[in-house]
XYZ file of C-alpha atoms in Angstrom:
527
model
C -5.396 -38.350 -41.272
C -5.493 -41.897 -39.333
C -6.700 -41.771 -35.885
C -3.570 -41.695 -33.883
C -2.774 -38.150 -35.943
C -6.382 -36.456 -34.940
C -5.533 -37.748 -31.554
C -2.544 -36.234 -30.864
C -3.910 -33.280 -32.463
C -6.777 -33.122 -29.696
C -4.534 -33.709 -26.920
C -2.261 -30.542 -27.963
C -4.403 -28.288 -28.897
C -4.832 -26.147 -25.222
C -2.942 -29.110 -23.854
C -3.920 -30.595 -20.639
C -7.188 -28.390 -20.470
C -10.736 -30.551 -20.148
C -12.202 -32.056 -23.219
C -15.351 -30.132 -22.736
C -13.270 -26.682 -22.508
C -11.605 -27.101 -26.047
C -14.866 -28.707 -27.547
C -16.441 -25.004 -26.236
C -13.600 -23.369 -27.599
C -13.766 -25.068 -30.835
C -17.687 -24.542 -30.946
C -17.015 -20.921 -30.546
C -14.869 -20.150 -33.223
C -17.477 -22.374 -35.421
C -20.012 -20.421 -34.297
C -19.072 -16.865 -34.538
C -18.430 -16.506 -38.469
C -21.941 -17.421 -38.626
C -23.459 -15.176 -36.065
C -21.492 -12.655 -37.787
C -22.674 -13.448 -41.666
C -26.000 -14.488 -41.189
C -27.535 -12.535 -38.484
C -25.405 -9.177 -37.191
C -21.667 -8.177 -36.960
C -23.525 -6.566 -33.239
C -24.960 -9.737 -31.934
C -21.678 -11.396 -33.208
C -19.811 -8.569 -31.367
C -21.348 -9.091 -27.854
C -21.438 -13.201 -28.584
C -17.123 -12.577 -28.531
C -17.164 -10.075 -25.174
C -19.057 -12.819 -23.524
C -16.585 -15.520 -24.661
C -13.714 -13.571 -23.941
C -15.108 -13.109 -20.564
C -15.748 -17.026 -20.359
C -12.069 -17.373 -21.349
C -11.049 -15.193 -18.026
C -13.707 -16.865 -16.086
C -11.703 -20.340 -16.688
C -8.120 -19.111 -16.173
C -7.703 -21.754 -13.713
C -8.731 -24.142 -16.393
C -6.313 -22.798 -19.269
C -4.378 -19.581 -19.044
C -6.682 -17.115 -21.257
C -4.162 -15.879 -23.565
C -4.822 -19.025 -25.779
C -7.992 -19.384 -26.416
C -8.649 -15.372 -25.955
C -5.802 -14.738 -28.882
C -7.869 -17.578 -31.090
C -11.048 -15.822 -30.553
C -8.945 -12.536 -31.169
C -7.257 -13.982 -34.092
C -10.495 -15.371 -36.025
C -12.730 -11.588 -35.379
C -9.387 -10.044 -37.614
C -10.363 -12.413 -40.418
C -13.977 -11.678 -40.249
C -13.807 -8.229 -40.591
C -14.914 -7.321 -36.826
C -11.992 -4.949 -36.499
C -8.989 -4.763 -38.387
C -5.281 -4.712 -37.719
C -4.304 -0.979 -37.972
C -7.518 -0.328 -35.109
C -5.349 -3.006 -32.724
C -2.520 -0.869 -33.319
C -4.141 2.264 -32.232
C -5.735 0.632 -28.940
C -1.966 -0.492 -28.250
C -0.548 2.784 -28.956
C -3.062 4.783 -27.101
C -2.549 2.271 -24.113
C 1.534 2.125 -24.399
C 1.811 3.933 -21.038
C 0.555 0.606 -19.640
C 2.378 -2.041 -21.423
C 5.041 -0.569 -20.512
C 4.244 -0.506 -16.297
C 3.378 -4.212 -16.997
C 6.937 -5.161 -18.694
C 9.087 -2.739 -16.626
C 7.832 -1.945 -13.058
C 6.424 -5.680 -12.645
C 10.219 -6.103 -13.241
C 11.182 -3.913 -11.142
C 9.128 -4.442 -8.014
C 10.967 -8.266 -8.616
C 14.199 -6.949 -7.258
C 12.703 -5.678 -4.581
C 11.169 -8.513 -3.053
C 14.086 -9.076 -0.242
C 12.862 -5.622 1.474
C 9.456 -7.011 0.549
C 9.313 -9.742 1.874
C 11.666 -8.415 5.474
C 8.795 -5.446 5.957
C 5.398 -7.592 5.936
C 7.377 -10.652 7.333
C 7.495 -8.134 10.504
C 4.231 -7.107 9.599
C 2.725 -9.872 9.929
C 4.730 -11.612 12.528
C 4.346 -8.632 14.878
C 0.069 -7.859 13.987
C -1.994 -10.700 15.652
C -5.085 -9.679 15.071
C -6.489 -10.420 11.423
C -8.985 -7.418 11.198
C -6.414 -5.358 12.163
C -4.164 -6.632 9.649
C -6.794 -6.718 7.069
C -8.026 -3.122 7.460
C -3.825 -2.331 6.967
C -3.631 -3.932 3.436
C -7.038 -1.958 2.411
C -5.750 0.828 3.927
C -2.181 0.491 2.861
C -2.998 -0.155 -0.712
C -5.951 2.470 -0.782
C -3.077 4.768 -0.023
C -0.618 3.542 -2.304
C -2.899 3.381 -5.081
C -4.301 7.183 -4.447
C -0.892 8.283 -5.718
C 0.578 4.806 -7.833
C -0.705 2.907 -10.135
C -2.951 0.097 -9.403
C -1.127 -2.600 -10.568
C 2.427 -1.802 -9.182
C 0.538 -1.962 -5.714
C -0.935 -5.162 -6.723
C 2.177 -6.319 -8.034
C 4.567 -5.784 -4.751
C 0.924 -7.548 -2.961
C 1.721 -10.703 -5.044
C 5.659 -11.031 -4.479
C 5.132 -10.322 -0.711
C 2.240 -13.304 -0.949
C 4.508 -15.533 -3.497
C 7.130 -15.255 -0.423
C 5.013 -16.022 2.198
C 3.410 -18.925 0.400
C 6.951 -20.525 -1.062
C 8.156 -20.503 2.942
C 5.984 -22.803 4.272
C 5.444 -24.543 1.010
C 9.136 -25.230 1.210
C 8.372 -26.502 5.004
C 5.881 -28.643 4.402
C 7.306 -30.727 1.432
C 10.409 -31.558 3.604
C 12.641 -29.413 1.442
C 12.843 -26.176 3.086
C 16.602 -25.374 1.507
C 15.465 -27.044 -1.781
C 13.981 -24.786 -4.903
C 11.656 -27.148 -5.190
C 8.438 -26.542 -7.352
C 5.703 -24.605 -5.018
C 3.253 -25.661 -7.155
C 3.504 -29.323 -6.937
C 1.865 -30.738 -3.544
C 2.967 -34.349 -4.296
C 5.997 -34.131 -1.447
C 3.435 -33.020 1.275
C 3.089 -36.229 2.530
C 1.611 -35.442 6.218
C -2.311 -34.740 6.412
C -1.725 -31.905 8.986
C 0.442 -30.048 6.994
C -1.789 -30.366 3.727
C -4.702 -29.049 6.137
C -2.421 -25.940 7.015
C -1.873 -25.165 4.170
C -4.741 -24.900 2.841
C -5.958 -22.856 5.714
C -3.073 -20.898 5.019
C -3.712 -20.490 0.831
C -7.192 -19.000 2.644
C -5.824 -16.669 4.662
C -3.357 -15.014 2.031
C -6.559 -15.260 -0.444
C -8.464 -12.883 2.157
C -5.469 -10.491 2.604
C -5.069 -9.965 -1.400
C -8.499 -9.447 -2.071
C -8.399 -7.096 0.422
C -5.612 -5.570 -0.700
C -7.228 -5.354 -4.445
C -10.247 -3.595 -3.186
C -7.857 -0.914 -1.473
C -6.750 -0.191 -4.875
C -9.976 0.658 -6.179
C -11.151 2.445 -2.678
C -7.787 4.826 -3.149
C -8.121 5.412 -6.945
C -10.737 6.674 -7.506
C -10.146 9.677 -5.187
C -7.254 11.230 -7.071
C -6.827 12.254 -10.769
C -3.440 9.813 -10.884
C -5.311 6.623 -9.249
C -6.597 5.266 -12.642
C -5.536 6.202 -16.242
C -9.152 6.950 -16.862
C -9.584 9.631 -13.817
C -6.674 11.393 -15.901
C -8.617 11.326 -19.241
C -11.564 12.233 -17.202
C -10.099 15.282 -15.264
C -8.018 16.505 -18.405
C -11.644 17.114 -20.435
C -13.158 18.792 -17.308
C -10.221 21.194 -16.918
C -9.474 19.697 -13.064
C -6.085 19.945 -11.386
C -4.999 17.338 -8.989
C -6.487 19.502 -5.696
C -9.690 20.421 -7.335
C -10.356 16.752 -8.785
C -10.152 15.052 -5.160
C -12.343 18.072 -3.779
C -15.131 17.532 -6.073
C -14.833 13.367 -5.831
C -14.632 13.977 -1.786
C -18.672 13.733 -1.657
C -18.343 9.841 -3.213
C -14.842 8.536 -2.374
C -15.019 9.243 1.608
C -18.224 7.615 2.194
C -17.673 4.678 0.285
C -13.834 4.351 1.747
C -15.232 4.768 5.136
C -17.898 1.440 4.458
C -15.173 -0.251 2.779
C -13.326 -0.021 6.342
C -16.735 -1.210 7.633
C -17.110 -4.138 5.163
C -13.164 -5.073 5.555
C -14.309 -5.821 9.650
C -17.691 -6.802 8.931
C -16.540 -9.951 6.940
C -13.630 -10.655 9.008
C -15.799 -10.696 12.111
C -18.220 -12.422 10.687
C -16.051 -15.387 8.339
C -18.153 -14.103 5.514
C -17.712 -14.945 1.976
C -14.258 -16.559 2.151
C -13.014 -14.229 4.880
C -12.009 -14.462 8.675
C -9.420 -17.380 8.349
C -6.643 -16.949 10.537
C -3.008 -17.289 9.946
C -2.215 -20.962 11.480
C 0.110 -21.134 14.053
C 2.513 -23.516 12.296
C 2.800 -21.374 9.363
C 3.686 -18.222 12.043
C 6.086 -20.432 14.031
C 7.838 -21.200 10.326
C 7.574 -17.918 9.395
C 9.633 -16.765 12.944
C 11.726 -19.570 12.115
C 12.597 -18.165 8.557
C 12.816 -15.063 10.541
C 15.338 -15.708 12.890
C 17.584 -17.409 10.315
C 17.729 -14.842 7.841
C 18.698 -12.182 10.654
C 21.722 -14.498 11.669
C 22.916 -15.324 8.211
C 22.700 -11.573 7.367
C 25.825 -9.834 6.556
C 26.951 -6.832 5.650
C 26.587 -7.147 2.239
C 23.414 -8.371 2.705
C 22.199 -5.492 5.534
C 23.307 -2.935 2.561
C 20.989 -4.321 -0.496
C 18.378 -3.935 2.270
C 19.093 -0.240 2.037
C 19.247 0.369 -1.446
C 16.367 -1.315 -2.260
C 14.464 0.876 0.636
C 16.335 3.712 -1.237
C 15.399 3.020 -4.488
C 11.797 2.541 -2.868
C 11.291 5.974 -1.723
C 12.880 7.125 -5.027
C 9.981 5.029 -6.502
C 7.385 6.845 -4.511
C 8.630 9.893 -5.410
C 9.025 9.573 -9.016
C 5.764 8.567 -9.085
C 3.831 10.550 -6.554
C 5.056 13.881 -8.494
C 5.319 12.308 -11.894
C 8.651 12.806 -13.041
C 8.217 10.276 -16.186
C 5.623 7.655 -17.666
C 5.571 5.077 -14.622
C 6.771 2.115 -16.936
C 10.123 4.047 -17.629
C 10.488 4.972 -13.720
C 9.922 0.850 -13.772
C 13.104 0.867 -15.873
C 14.893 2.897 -13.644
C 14.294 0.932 -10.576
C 15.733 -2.004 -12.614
C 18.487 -0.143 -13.257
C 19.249 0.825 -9.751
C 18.661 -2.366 -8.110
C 20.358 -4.771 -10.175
C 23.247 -2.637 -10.622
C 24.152 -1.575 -6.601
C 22.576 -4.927 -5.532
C 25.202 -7.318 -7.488
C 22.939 -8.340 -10.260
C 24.803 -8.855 -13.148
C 23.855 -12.011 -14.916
C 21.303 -11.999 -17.894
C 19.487 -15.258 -16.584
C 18.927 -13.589 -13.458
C 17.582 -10.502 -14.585
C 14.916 -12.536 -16.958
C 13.390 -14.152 -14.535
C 11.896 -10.766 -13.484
C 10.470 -10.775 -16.622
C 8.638 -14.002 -16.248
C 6.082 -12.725 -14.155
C 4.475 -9.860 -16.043
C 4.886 -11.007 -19.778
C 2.069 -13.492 -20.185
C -0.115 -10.644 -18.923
C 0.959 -8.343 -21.308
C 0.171 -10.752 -24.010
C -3.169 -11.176 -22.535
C -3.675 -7.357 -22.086
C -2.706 -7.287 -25.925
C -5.415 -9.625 -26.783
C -8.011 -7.570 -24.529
C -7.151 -4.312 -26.381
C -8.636 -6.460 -29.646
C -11.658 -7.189 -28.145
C -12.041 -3.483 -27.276
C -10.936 -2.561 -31.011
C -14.249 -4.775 -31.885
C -16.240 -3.226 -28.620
C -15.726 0.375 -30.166
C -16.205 -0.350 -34.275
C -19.333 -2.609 -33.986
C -20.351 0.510 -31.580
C -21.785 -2.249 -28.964
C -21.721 0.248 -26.228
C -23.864 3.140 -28.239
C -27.334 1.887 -27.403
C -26.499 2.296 -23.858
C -24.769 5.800 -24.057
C -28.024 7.189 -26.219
C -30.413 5.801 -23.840
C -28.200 7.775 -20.484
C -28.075 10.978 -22.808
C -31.839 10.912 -23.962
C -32.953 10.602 -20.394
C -33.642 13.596 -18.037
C -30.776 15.931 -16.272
C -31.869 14.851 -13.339
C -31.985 11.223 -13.541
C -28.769 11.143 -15.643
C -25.944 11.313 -12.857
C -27.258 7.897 -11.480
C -27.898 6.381 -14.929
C -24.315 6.919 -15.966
C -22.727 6.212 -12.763
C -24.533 2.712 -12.924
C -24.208 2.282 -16.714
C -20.797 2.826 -16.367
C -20.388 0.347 -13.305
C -22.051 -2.425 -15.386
C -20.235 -1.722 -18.954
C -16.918 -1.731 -16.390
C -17.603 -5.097 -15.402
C -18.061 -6.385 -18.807
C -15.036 -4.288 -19.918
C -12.166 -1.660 -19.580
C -12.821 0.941 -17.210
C -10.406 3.304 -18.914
C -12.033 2.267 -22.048
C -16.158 3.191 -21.072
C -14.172 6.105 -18.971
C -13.238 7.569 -21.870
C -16.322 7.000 -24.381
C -18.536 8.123 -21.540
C -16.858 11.701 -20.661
C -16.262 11.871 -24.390
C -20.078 12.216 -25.190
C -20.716 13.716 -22.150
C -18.188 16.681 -23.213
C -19.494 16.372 -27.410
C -23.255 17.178 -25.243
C -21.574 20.284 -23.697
C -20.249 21.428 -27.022
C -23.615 20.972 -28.705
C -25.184 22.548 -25.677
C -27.216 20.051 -24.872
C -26.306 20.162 -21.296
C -24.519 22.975 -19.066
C -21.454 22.879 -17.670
C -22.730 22.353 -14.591
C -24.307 19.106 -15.800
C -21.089 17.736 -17.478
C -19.061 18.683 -14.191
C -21.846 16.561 -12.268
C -21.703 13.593 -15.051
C -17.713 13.674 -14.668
C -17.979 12.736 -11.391
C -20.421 10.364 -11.513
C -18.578 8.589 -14.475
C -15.335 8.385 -12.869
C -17.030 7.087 -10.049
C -18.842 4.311 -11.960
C -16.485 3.342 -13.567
C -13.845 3.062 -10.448
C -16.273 1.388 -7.922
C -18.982 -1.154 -9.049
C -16.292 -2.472 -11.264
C -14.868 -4.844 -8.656
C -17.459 -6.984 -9.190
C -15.322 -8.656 -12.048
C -11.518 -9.520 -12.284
C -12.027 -7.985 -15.810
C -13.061 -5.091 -14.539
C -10.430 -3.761 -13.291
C -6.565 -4.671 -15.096
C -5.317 -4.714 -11.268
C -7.994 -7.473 -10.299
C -7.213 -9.481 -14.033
C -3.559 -9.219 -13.086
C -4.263 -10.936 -10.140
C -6.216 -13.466 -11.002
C -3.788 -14.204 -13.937
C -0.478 -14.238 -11.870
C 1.341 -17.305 -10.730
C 0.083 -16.945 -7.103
C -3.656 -17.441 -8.313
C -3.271 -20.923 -9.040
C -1.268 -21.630 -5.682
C -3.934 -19.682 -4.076
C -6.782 -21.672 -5.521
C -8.086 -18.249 -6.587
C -10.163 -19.251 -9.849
C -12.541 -16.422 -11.106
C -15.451 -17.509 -9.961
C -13.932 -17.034 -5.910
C -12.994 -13.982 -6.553
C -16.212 -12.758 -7.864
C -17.315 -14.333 -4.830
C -14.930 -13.116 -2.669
C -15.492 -9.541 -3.929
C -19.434 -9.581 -3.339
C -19.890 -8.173 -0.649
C -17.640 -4.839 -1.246
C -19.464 -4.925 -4.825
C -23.031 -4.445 -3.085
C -22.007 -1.755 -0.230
C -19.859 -0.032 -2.797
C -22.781 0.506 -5.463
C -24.787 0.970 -3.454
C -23.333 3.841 -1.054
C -21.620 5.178 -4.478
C -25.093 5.367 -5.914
C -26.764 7.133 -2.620
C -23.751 9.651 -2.647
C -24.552 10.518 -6.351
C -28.063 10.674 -5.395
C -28.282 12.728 -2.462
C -24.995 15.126 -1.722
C -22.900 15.316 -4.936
C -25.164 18.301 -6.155
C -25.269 20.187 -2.592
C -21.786 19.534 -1.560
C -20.810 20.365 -5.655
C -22.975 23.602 -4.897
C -21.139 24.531 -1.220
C -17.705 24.535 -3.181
C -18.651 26.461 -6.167
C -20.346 29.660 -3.329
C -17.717 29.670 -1.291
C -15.352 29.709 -4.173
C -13.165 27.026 -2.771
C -12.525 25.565 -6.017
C -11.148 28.069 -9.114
C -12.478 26.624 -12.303
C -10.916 27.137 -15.653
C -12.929 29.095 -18.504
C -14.764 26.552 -20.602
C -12.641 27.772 -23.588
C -9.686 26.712 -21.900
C -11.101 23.088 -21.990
C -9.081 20.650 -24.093
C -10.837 17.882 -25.942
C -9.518 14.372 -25.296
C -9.706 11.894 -28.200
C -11.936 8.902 -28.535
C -9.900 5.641 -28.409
């Protein structure tokens, strides 16, 4: 091969990423078939979680789908998991594909209500801690009885809007569709400084919005896929599950309130940036002249999608089907009353949550390889080995830190699994395991923000198309999320401590709580 060949092949493998990225990339895949061979398929295993993560870490750099499916793709050959495993990881996990390719979609053809609600929102709340604490709060709510990522995913069209506005402004092409990612057209120096006191501002208000999600589910069994798992093997209704997380999940919401003001106050950590006053008078502008071009036509897709949003709500709040296929059936609704016909049109909705589903694929490999080179098992003898009384806080902070490296539903699951094979063996009462289910639900719902891989509503985020307009690489957001990382633990760990036994004890007495006989129990599968 002359040089000009091996040249262009350099320049398109991971296209326009850095040399040094695809040399690491390259030395990776080099690298683990012999850490694997020569020394241990464990060490090998842990040498690919930490890639993966580095992978995630550089999103900004190249979009981790890429490398992550090469690293993916080579750990098949090797033997570190095989094929049919990756199946079963997808299967078990089809509930959320399908949220990802459907209600992503759906929540798309919703954006004109969207974008009208917070564009009042916004317009009519001056004050940014008050605004702040109402996207925690909002999305804590939302998420307490939806899913994570749609509430992350209506956060990111509502910011896409805001940001394509004045984007649109500022280049001197406010009626053109011009590309919102190109700042080549934004030509005067105080508009470039707006907006990137503006891409600060919106940065705050997601994050904020992203910790809300955690702060709201992890009170309810329906907040995170793993609370169900978890409440299914303790025999816990939806009443009896928020009772008995009530000693955790209200303390810690309450200092998430705190921390929400105490960083806005402050300008702490990337927070406290206001919303610029050009960007509000361009926003009233944009205001003003979509309430005197609206028609009739247009006043009436307004109401159907606020229709099909409370339908939404409801399906979802009392479960009438899996959430991806209520997803489906807000596509339905929408495209059909709202006009939306064309097949173009209705793939572009699709544009948004693919990649990530591709990338979500990929992750469920590396979790395939977490659970058959058994990388987590050291960790989960040590917790179980160690004395009932210490072993609340040891697996609420095992599970925080194996969240962070991982998937929570994932080290949800193994946890409560052993924790319930303990019961069976009667190596701990049922007491215990009712005091360990708590504290591993809480682990792994709360010091997991610390990473965007931590949570698939914080990697979603970091790997839309807004985190690149945003300047949101991984590393800011780790930043950005420090703060609620520390208080969170932290209080999380003092509740677990100090009044989940007593307050566990006060409901049991006074018989507030009816709990199921232990035969009744169902066993829930290992991944």
């Amino acid at each position: 091969m002359d040089m000009t060949k091996r040249s262009a092949l350099v320049k398109n493998f991971l296209g326009a990423s850095p040399t040094w990225y695809k040399l690491a990339i390259i030395g990776f895949l080099v690298i683990n078939p012999l850490v694997f061979f020569l020394i241990s398929p464990f060490v090998a295993g842990w040498l690919l979680v930490v890639e993966f993560i580095f992978t995630l870490a550089m999103a900004l750099k190249c979009y981790p789908l890429q490398p992550g499916g090469l690293l993916a793709i080579e750990a098949v050959f090797i033997g570190m998991t095989k094929p049919a495993h990756i199946s079963e990881e997808i299967a078990n996990n089809l509930e959320v594909v399908l949220l990802l390719v459907f209600m992503v979609a759906g929540i798309y053809f919703m954006k004109q209500l969207l974008l009208f609600v917070f564009t009042k929102l916004l317009l009519n709340i001056r004050s940014k801690k008050l605004l702040s604490l109402s996207f925690l709060g909002a999305a804590a709510f939302l998420s307490a009885f939806l899913d994570a990522l749609t509430v992350v995913a209506v956060v990111i069209s509502v910011g896409t809007g805001f940001y394509s506005i004045y984007h649109k402004f500022a280049s001197n092409h406010p009626e053109h569709d011009s590309d919102v990612s190109d700042d080549s057209r934004i030509n005067n120096p105080e508009h470039k400084q707006t907006l990137e006191q503006f891409r600060a501002f919106l940065r705050s208000l997601l994050m904020h919005a992203a910790v809300g999600t955690a702060l709201g589910g992890v009170m309810t069994m329906v907040g995170e896929p793993q609370n169900l798992i978890i409440a299914k093997s303790a025999g816990w209704g939806f009443s009896e599950f928020f009772l008995r997380m009530t000693p955790i999940t209200l303390p810690v919401f309450v200092c998430g309130l705190l921390v929400c003001l105490f960083v806005e106050r402050f300008k702490l950590f990337g927070y406290g940036t206001e919303l610029p006053g050009k960007v509000r008078d361009v926003l009233k502008e944009f205001d003003r002249k979509e309430t005197a071009k609206r028609g009739r036509q247009d006043n009436v897709r307004l109401v159907v999608q606020a229709l099909v949003g409370i339908w939404l709500v409801v399906a979802l709040a009392f479960h009438l089907a899996e959430v991806g296929l209520i997803g489906l059936s807000v596509i339905i609704l929408t495209t059909s009353l709202c006009g939306v016909t064309d097949e173009h049109a209705i793939g572009k909705a699709f544009q948004e949550a693919l990649p990530f589903t591709a990338l979500l694929t990929v992750f469920f490999t590396v979790v395939a390889i977490i659970i058959e080179q058994q990388l987590f098992n050291p960790v989960i003898q040590f917790v179980l080995q160690s004395p009932a009384a210490s072993q609340t806080s040891l697996f609420y902070l095992f599970n925080g830190l194996l969240s962070s490296v991982s998937d929570n539903v994932f080290v949800g699951t193994v946890y409560i699994n052993e924790a319930r094979t303990a019961l069976e063996k009667g190596a701990i009462s049922l007491n215990q395991f009712e005091l360990l289910a708590v504290a591993i639900n809480s682990g792994t719902n709360l010091p997991s923000v610390a990473t965007p891989n931590g949570q698939a509503a914080f990697l979603f985020l970091l790997t839309s198309s807004l985190a690149p307009l945003l300047r949101m690489s991984y590393g800011r957001m780790v930043w950005m999320a420090l703060p609620y990382t520390l208080v969170l633990t932290i209080v999380g760990l003092l509740c677990v401590q100090h009044t989940l036994v007593p307050v566990t004890e006060l409901f049991t007495q006074w018989k507030w709580i009816t709990l199921p006989p232990l035969e009744a129990l169902g066993h829930v599968a290992i991944h």
